[in-house]
CSV table of N, CA and C in Angstrom, one decimal:
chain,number,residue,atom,x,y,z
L,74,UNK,N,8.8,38.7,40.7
L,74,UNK,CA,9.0,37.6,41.5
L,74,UNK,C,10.1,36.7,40.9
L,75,UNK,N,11.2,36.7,41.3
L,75,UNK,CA,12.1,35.7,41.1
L,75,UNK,C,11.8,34.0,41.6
L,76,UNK,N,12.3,33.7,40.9
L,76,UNK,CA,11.8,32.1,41.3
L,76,UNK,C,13.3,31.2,40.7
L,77,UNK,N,14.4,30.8,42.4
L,77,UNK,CA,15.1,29.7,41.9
L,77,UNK,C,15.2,28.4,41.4
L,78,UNK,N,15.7,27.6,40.9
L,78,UNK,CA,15.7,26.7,40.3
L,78,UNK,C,17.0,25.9,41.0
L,79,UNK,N,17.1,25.5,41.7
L,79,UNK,CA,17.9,24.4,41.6
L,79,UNK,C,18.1,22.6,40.8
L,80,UNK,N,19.7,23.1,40.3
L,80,UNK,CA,20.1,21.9,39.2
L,80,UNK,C,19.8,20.7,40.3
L,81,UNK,N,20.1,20.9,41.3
L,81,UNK,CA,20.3,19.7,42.3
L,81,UNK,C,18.9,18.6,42.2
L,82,UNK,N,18.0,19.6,42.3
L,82,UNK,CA,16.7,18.7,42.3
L,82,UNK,C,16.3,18.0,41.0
L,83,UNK,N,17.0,18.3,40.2
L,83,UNK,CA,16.8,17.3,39.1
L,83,UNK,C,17.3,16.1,38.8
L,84,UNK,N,17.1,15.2,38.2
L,84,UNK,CA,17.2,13.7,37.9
L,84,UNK,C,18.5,14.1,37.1
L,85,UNK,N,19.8,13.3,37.6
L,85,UNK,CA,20.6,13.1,36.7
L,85,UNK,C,20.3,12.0,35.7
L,86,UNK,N,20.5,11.9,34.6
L,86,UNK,CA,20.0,10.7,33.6
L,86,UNK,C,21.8,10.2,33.2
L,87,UNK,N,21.7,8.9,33.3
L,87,UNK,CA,23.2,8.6,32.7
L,87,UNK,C,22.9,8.2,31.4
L,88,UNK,N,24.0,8.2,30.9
L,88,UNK,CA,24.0,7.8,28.7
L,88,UNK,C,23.8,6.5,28.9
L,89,UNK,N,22.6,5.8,27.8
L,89,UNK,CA,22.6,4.1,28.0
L,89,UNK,C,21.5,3.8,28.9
L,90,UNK,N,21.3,4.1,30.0
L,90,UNK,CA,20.3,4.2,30.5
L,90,UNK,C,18.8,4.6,30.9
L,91,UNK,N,17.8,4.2,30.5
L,91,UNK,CA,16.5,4.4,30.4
L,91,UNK,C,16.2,5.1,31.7
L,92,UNK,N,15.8,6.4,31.6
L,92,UNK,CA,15.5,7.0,33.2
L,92,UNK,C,14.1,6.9,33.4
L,93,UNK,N,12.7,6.5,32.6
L,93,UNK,CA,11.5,6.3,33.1
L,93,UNK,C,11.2,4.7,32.6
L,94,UNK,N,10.4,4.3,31.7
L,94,UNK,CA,9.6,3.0,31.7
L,94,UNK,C,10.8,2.5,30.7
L,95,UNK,N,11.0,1.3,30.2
L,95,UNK,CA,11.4,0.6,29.3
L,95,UNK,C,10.8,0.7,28.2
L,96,UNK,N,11.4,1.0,27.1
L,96,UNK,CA,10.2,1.2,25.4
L,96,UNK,C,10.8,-0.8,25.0
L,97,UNK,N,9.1,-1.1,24.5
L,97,UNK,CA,9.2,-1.9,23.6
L,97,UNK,C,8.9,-1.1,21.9
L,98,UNK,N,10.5,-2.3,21.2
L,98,UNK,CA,10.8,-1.4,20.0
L,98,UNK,C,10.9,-3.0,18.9
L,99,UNK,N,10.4,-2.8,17.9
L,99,UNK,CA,9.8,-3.9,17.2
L,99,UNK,C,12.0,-4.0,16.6
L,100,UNK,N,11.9,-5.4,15.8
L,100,UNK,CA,13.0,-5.7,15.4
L,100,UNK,C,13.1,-4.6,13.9
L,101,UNK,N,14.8,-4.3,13.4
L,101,UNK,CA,14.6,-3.5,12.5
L,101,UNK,C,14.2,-4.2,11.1
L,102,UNK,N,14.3,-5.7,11.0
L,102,UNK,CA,13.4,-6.4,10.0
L,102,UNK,C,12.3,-5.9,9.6
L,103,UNK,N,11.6,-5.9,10.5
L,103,UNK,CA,10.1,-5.5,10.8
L,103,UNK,C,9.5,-4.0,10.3
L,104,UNK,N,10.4,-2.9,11.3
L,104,UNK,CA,10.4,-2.0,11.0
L,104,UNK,C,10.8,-1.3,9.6
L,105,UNK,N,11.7,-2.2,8.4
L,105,UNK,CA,12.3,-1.9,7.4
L,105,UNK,C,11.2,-2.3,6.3
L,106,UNK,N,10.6,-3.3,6.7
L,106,UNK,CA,9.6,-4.2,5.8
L,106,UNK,C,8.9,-3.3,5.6
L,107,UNK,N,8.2,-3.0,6.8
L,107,UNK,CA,6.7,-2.1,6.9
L,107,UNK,C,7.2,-1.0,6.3
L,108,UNK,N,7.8,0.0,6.7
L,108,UNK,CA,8.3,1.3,6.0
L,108,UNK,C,8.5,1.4,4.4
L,109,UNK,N,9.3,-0.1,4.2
L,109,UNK,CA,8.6,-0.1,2.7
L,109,UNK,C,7.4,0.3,1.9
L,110,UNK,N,6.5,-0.8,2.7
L,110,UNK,CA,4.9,-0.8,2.1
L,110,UNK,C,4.1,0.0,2.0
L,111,UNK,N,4.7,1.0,3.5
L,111,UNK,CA,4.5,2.2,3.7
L,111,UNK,C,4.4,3.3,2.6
L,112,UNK,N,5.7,3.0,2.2
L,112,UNK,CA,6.8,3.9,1.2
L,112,UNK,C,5.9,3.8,-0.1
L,113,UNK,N,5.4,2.8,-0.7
L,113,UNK,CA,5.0,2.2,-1.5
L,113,UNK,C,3.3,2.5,-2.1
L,114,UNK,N,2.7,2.5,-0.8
L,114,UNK,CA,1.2,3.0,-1.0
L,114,UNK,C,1.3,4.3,-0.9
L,115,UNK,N,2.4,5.5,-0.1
L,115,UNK,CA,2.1,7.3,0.2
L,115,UNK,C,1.7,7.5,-1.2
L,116,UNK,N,2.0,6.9,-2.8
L,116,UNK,CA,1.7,7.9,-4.0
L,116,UNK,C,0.4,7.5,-4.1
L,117,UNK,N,-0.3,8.6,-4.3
L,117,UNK,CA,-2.1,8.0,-4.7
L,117,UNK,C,-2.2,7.6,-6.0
L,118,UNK,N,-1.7,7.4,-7.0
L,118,UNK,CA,-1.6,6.5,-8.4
L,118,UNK,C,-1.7,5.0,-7.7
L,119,UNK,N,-0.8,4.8,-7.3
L,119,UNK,CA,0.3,3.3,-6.5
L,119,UNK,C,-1.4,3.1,-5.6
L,120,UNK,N,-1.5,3.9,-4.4
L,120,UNK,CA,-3.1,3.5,-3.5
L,120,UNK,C,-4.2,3.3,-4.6
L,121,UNK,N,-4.5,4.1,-5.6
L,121,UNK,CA,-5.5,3.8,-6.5
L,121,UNK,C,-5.4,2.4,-6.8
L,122,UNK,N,-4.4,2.2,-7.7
L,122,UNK,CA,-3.9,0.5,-8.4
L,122,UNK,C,-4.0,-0.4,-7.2
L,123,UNK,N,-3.6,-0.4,-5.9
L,123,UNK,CA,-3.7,-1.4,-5.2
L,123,UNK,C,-5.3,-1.2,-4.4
L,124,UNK,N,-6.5,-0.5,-4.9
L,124,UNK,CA,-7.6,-0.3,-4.2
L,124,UNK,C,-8.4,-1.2,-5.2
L,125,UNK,N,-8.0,-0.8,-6.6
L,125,UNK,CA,-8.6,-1.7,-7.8
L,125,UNK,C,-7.7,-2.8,-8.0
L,126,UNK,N,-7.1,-3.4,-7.5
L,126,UNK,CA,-6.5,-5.0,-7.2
L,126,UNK,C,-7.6,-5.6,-5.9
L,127,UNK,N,-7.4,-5.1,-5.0
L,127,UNK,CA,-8.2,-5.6,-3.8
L,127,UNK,C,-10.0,-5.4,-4.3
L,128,UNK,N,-10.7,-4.9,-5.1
L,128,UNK,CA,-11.6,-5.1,-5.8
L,128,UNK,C,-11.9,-6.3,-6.9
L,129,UNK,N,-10.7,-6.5,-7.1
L,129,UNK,CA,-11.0,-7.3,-8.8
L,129,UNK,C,-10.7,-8.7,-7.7
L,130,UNK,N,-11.6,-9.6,-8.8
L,130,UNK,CA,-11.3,-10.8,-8.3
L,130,UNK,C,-10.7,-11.8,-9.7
L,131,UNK,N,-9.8,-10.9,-10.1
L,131,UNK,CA,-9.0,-11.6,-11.4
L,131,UNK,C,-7.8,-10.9,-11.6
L,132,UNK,N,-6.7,-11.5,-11.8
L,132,UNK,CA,-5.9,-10.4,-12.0
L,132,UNK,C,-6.2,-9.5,-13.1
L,133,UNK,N,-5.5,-8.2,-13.3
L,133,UNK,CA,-5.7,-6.6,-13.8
L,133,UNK,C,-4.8,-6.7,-14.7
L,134,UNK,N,-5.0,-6.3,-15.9
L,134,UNK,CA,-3.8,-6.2,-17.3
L,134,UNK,C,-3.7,-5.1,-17.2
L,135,UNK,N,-2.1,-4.7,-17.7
L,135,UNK,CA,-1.6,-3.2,-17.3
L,135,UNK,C,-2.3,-2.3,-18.5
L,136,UNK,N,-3.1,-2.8,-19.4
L,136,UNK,CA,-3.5,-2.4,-20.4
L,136,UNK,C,-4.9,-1.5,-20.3
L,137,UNK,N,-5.5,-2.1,-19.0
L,137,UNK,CA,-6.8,-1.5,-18.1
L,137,UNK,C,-6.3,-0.6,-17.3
L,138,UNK,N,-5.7,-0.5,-16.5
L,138,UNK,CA,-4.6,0.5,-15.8
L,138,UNK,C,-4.6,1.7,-17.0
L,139,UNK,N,-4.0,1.5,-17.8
L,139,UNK,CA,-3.7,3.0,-18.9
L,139,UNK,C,-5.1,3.5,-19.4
L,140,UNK,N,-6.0,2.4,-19.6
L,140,UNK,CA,-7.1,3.8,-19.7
L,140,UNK,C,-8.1,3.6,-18.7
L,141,UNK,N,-7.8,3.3,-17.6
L,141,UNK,CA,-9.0,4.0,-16.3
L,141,UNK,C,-8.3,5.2,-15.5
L,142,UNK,N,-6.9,4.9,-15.8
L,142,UNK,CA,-6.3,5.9,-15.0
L,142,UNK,C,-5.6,7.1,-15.4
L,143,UNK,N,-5.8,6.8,-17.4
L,143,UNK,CA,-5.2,7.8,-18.2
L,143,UNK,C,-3.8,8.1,-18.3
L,144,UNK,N,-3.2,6.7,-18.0
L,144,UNK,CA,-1.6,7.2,-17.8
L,144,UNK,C,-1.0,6.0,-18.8
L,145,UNK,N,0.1,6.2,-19.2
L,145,UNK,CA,1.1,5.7,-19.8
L,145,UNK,C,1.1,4.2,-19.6
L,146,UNK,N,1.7,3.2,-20.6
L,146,UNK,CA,1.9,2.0,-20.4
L,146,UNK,C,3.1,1.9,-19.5
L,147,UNK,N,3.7,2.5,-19.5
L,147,UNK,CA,5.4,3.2,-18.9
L,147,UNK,C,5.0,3.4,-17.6
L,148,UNK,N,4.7,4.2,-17.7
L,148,UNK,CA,4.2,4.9,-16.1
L,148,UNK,C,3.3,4.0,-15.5
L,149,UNK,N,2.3,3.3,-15.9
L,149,UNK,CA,1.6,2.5,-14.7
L,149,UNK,C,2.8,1.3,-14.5
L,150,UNK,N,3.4,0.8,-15.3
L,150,UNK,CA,4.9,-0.1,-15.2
L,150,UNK,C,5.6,-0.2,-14.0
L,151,UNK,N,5.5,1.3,-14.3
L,151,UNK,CA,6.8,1.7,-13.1
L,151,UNK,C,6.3,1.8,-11.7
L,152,UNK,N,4.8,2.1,-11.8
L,152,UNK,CA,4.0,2.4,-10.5
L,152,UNK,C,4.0,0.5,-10.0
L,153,UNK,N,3.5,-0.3,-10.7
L,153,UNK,CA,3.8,-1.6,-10.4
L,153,UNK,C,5.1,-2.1,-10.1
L,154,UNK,N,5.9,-1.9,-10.7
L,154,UNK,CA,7.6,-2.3,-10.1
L,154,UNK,C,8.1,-1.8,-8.9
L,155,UNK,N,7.2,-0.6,-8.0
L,155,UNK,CA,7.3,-0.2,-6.9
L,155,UNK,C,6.9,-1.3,-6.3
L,156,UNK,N,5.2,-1.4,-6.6
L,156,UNK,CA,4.1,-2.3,-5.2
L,156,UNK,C,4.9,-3.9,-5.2
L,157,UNK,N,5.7,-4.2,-6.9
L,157,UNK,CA,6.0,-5.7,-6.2
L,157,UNK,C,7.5,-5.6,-5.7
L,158,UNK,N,8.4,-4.5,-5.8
L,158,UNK,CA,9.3,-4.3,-4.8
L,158,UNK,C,8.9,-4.0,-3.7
L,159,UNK,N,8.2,-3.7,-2.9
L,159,UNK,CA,7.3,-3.6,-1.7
L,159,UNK,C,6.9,-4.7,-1.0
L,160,UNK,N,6.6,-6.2,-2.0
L,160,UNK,CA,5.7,-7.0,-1.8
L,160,UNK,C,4.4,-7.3,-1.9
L,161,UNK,N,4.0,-6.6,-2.3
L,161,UNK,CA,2.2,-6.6,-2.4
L,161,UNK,C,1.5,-6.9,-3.5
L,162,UNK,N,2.2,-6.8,-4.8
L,162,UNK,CA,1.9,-7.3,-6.3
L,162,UNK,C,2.7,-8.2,-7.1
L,163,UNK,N,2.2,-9.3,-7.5
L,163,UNK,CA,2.7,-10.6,-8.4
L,163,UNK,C,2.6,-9.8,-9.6
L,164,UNK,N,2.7,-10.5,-10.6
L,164,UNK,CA,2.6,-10.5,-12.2
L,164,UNK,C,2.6,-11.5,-12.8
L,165,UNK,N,2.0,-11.7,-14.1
L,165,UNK,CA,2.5,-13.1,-15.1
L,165,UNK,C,2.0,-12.3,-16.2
L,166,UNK,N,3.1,-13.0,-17.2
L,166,UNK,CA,2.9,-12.2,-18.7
L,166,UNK,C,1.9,-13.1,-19.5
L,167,UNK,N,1.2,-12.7,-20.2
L,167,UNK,CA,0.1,-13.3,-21.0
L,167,UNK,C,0.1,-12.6,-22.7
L,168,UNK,N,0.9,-13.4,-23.5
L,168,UNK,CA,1.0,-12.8,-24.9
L,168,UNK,C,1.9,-11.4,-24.6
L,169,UNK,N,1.7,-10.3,-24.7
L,169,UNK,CA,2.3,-9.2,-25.1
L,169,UNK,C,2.1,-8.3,-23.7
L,170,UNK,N,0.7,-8.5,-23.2
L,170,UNK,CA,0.3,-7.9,-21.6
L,170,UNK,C,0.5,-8.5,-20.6
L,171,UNK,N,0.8,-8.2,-19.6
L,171,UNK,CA,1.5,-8.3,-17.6
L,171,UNK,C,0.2,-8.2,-17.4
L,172,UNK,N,-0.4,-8.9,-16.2
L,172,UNK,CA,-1.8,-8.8,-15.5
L,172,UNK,C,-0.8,-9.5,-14.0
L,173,UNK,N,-1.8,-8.6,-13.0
L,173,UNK,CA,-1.1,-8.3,-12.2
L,173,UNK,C,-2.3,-8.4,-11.1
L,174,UNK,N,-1.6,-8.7,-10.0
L,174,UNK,CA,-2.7,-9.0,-9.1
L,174,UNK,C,-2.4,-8.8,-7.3
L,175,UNK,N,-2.7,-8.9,-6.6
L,175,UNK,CA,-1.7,-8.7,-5.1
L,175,UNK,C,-1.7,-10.5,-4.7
L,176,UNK,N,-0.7,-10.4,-3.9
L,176,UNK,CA,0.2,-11.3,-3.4
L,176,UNK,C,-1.1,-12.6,-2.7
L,177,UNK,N,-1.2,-13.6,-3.1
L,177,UNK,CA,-1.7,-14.5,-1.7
L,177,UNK,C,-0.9,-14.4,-0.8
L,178,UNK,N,0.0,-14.7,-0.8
L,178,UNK,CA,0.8,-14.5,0.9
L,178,UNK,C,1.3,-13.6,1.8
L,179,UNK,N,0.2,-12.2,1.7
L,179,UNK,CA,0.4,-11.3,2.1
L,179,UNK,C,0.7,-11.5,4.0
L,180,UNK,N,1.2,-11.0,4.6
L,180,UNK,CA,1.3,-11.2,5.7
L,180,UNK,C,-0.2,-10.7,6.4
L,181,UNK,N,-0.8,-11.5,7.7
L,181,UNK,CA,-2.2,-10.5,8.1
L,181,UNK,C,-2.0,-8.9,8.1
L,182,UNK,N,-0.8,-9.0,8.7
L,182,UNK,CA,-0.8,-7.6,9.2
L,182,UNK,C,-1.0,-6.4,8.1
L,183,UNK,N,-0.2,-7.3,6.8
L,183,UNK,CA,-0.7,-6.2,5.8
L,183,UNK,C,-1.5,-6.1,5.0
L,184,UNK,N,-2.5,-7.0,4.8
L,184,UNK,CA,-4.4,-7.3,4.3
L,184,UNK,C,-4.8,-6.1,5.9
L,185,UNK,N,-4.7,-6.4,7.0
L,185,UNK,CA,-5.6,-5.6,7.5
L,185,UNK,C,-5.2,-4.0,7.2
L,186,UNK,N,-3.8,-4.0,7.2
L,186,UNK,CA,-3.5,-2.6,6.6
L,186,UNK,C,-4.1,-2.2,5.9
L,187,UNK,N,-3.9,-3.0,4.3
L,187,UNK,CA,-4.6,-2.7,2.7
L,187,UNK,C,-6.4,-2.4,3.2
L,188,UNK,N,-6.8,-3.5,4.1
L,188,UNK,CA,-8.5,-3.9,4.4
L,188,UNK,C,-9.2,-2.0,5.2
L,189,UNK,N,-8.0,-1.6,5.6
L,189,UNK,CA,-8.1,-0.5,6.6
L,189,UNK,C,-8.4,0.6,5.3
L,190,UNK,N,-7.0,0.9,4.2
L,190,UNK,CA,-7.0,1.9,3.5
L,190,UNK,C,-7.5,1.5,2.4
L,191,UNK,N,-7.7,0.9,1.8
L,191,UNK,CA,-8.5,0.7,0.6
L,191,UNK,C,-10.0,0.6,0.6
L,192,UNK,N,-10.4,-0.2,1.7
L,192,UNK,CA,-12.2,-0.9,1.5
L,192,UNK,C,-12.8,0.6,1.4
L,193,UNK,N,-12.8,1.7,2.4
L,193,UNK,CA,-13.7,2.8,1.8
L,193,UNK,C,-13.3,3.4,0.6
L,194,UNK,N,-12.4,3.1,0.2
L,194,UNK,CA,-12.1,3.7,-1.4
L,194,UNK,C,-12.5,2.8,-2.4
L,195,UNK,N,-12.5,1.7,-2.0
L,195,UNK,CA,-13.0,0.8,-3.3
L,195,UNK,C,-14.5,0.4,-2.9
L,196,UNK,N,-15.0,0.7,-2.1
L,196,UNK,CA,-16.9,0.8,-2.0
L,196,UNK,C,-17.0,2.3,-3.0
L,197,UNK,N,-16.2,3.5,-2.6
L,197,UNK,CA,-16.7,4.4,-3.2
L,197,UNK,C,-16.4,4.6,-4.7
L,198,UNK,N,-15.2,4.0,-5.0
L,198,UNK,CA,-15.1,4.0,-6.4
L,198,UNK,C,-15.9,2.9,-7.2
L,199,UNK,N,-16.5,2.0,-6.4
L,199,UNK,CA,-17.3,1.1,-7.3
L,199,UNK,C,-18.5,2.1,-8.1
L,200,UNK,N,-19.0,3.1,-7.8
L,200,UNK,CA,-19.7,4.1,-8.2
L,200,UNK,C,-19.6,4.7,-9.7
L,201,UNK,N,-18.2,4.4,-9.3
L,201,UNK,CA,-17.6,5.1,-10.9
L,201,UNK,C,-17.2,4.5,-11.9
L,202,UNK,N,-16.2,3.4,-11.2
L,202,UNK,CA,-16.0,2.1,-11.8
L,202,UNK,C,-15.8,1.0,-11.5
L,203,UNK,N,-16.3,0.0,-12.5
L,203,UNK,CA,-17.1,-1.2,-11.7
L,203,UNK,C,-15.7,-2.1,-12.6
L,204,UNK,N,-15.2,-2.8,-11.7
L,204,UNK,CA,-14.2,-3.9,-12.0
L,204,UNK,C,-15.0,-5.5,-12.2
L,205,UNK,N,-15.1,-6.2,-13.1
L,205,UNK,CA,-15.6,-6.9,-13.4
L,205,UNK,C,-14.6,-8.1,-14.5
L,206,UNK,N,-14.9,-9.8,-14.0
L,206,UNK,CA,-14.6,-10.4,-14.2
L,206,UNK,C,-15.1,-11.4,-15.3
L,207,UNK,N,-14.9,-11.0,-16.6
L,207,UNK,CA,-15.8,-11.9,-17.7
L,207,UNK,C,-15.0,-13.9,-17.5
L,208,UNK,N,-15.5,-14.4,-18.2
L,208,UNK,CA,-15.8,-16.1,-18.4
L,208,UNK,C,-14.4,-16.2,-19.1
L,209,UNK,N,-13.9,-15.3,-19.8
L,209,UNK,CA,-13.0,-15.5,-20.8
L,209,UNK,C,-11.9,-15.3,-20.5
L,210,UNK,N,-11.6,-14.1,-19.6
L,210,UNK,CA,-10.3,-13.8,-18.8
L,210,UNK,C,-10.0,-13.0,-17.9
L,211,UNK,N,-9.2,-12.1,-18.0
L,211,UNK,CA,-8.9,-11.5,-16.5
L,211,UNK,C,-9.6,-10.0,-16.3
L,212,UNK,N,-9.9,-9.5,-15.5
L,212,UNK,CA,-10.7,-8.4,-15.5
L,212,UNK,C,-10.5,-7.1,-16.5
L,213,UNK,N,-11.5,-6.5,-16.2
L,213,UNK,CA,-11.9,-5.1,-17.6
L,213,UNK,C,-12.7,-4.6,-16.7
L,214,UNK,N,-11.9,-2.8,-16.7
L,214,UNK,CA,-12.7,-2.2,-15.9
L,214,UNK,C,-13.5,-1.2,-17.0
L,215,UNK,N,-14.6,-1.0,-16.7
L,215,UNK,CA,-15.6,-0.2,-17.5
L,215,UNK,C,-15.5,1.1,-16.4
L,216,UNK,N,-15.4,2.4,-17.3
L,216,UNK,CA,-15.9,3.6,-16.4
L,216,UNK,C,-17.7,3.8,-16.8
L,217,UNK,N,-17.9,3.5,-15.9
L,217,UNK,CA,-19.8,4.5,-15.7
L,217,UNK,C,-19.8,6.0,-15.4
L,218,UNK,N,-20.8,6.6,-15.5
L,218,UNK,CA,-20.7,7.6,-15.3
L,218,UNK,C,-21.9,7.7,-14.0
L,219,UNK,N,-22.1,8.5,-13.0
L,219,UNK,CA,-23.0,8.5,-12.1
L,219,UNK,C,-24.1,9.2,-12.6
């Protein structure tokens, strides 16, 4: 069974011109910002650190970072010089250690982000380890074991 086709019956589309609905398309500000933060949480080291920032209610010394997560003074450094090129993590130096914390002025949009990907990760990691805030200074995370 042959079956013709005519070009005729098709829609010519001209260049420039939208041939069905109109797209709403966010500004490239917007779209540049977010793809950052984007960019910034895909390493799961980088989502870990920012799941245990949104847990602690004190800022985090990079010094707790190296042994909950068993990685380098260097390396968690560098994982933080991402999240606050990103936007999402402050710092202040205290004697010889950086304690580090996420941003108050996060925009909503990106707390509900963080609120979205982190809260079941940091309910489930409280299991394992419990971020905790002593009288004296900024948080210390203890690993438990289950």
């Amino acid at each position: 069974m042959d079956v013709a086709v005519s070009m005729t019956s098709l829609p010519v589309r001209q260049r420039g011109v939208a041939c069905c609905q109109e797209l709403v398309t966010g500004d490239q500000g917007w779209a540049q910002e977010t793809a950052e933060i984007l960019k910034a949480l895909a390493e799961p080291t980088r989502l870990n650190m920012v799941a245990a920032l949104w847990a602690a209610d004190a800022p985090v010394c990079v010094c707790d970072f190296t042994a909950a997560l068993e990685l380098s003074q260097p390396t968690i450094s560098h994982h933080m010089g991402k999240l606050r090129a990103a936007g999402l993590v402050e710092s202040t130096k205290q004697g010889v250690w950086v304690y580090y914390r996420l941003r108050d002025d996060l925009p909503a949009a990106t707390v509900q982000l963080l609120e979205t990907l982190v809260e079941p990760a940091t309910q489930a990691a409280l299991t394992t380890s419990v971020l905790r805030s002593d009288t004296t200074g900024p948080v210390v995370i203890d690993q438990r074991a289950t």
